[in-house]
PDB file of C-alpha atoms in Angstrom:
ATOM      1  CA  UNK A 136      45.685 122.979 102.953  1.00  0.00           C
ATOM      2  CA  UNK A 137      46.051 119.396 103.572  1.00  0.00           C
ATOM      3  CA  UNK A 138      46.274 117.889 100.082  1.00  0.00           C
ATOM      4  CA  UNK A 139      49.516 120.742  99.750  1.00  0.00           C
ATOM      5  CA  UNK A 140      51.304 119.493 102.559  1.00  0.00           C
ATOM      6  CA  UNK A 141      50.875 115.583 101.504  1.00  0.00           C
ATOM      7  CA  UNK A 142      51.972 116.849  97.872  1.00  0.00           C
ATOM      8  CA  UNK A 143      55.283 118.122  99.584  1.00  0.00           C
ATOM      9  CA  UNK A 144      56.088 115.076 101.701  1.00  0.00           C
ATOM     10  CA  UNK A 145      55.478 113.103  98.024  1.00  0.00           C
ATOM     11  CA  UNK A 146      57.303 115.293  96.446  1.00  0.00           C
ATOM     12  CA  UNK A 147      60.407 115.201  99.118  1.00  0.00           C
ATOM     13  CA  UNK A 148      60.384 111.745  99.441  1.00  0.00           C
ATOM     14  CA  UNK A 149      60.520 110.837  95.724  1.00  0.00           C
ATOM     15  CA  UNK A 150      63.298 113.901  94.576  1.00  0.00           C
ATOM     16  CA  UNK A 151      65.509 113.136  97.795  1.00  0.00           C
ATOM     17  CA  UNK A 152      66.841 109.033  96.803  1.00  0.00           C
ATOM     18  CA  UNK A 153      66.590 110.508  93.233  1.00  0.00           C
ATOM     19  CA  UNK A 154      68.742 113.215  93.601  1.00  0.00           C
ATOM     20  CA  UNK A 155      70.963 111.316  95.735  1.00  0.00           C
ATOM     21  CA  UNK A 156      71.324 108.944  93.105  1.00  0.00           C
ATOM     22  CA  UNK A 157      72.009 111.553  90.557  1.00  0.00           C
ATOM     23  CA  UNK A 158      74.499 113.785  92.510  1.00  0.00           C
ATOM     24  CA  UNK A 159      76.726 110.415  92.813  1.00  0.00           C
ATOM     25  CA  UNK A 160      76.432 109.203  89.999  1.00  0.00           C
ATOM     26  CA  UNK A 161      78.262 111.930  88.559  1.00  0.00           C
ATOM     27  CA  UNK A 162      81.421 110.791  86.128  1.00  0.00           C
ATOM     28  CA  UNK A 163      83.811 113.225  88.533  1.00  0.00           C
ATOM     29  CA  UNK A 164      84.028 110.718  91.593  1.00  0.00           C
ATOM     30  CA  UNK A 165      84.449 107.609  89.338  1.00  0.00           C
ATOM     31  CA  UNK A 166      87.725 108.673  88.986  1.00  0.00           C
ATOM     32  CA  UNK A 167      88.233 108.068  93.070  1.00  0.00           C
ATOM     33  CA  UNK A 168      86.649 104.883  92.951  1.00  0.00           C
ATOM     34  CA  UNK A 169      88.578 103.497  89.982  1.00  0.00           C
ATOM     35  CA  UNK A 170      92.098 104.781  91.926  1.00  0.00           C
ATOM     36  CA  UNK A 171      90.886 103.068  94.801  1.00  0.00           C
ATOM     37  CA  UNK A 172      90.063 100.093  93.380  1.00  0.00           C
ATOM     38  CA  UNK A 173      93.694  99.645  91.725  1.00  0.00           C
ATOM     39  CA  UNK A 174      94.976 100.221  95.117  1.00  0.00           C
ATOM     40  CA  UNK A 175      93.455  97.865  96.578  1.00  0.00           C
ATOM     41  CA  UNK A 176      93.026  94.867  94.682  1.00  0.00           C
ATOM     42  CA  UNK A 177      96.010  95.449  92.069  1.00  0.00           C
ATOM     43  CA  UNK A 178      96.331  94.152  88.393  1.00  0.00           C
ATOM     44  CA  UNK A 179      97.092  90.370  88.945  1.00  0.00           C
ATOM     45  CA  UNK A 180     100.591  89.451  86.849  1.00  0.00           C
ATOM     46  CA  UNK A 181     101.255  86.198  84.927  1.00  0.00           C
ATOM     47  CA  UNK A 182     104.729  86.102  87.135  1.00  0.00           C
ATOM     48  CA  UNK A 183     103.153  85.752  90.222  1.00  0.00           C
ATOM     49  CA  UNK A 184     100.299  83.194  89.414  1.00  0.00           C
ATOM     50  CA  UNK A 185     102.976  80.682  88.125  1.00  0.00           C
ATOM     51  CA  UNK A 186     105.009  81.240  91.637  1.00  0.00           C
ATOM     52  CA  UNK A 187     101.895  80.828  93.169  1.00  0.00           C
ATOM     53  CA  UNK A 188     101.148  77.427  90.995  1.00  0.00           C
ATOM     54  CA  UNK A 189     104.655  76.724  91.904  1.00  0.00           C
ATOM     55  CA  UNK A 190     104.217  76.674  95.569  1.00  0.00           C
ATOM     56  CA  UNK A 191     100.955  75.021  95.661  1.00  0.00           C
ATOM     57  CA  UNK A 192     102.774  72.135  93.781  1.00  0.00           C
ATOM     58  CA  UNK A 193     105.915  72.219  95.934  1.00  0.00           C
ATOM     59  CA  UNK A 194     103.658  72.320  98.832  1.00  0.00           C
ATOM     60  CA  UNK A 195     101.427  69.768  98.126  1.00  0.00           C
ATOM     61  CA  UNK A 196     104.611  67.375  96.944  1.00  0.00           C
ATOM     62  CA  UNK A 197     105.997  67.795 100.545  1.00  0.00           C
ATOM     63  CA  UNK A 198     102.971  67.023 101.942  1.00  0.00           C
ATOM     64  CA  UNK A 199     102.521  63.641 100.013  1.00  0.00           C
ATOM     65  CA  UNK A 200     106.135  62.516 100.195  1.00  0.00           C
ATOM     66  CA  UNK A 201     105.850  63.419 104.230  1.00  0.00           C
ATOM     67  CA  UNK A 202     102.604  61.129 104.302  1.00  0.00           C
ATOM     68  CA  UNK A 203     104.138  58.605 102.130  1.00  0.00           C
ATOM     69  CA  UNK A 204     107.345  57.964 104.414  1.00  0.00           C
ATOM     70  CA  UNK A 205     104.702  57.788 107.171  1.00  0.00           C
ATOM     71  CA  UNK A 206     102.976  54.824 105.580  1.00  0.00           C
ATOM     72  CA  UNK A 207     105.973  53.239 104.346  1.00  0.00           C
ATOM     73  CA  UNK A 208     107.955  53.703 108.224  1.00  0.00           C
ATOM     74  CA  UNK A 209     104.549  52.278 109.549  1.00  0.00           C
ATOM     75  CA  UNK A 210     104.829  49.191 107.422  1.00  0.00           C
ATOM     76  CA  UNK A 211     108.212  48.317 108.868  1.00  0.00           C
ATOM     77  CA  UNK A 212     107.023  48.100 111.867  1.00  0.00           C
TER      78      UNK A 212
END
């Protein structure tokens, strides 16, 4: 009687992660992960990378000319 109850608990712990693994990995609920996925992290667009290069540019233009005007106001002194 022993030997069939530790041929059970094998057998459970071996089919349950299996069948886990194959209920979800069914192709029905890839469509819900692929919707998800668009909502969240949506198709990046060739417009908004170039107003994001843009910025970064402007930005970082400011942020010399600002440190330049420093350094030249400091040398007046």
């Amino acid at each position: 009687m022993g030997w069939v109850l530790e041929v059970a608990k094998m057998f459970l712990y071996i089919s349950f992660p299996v069948g886990i693994f194959h209920y979800v990995n069914q192709p029905a609920y890839f469509d819900n992960v692929i919707k998800a996925k668009e909502e969240y992290f949506p198709p990046e667009s060739r417009k908004m990378n170039e107003q994001m290069e843009n910025f970064i540019r402007d930005f970082n233009a400011d942020v010399e000319k600002k440190r330049l005007d420093a350094l030249e106001s400091g040398n007046k002194q």
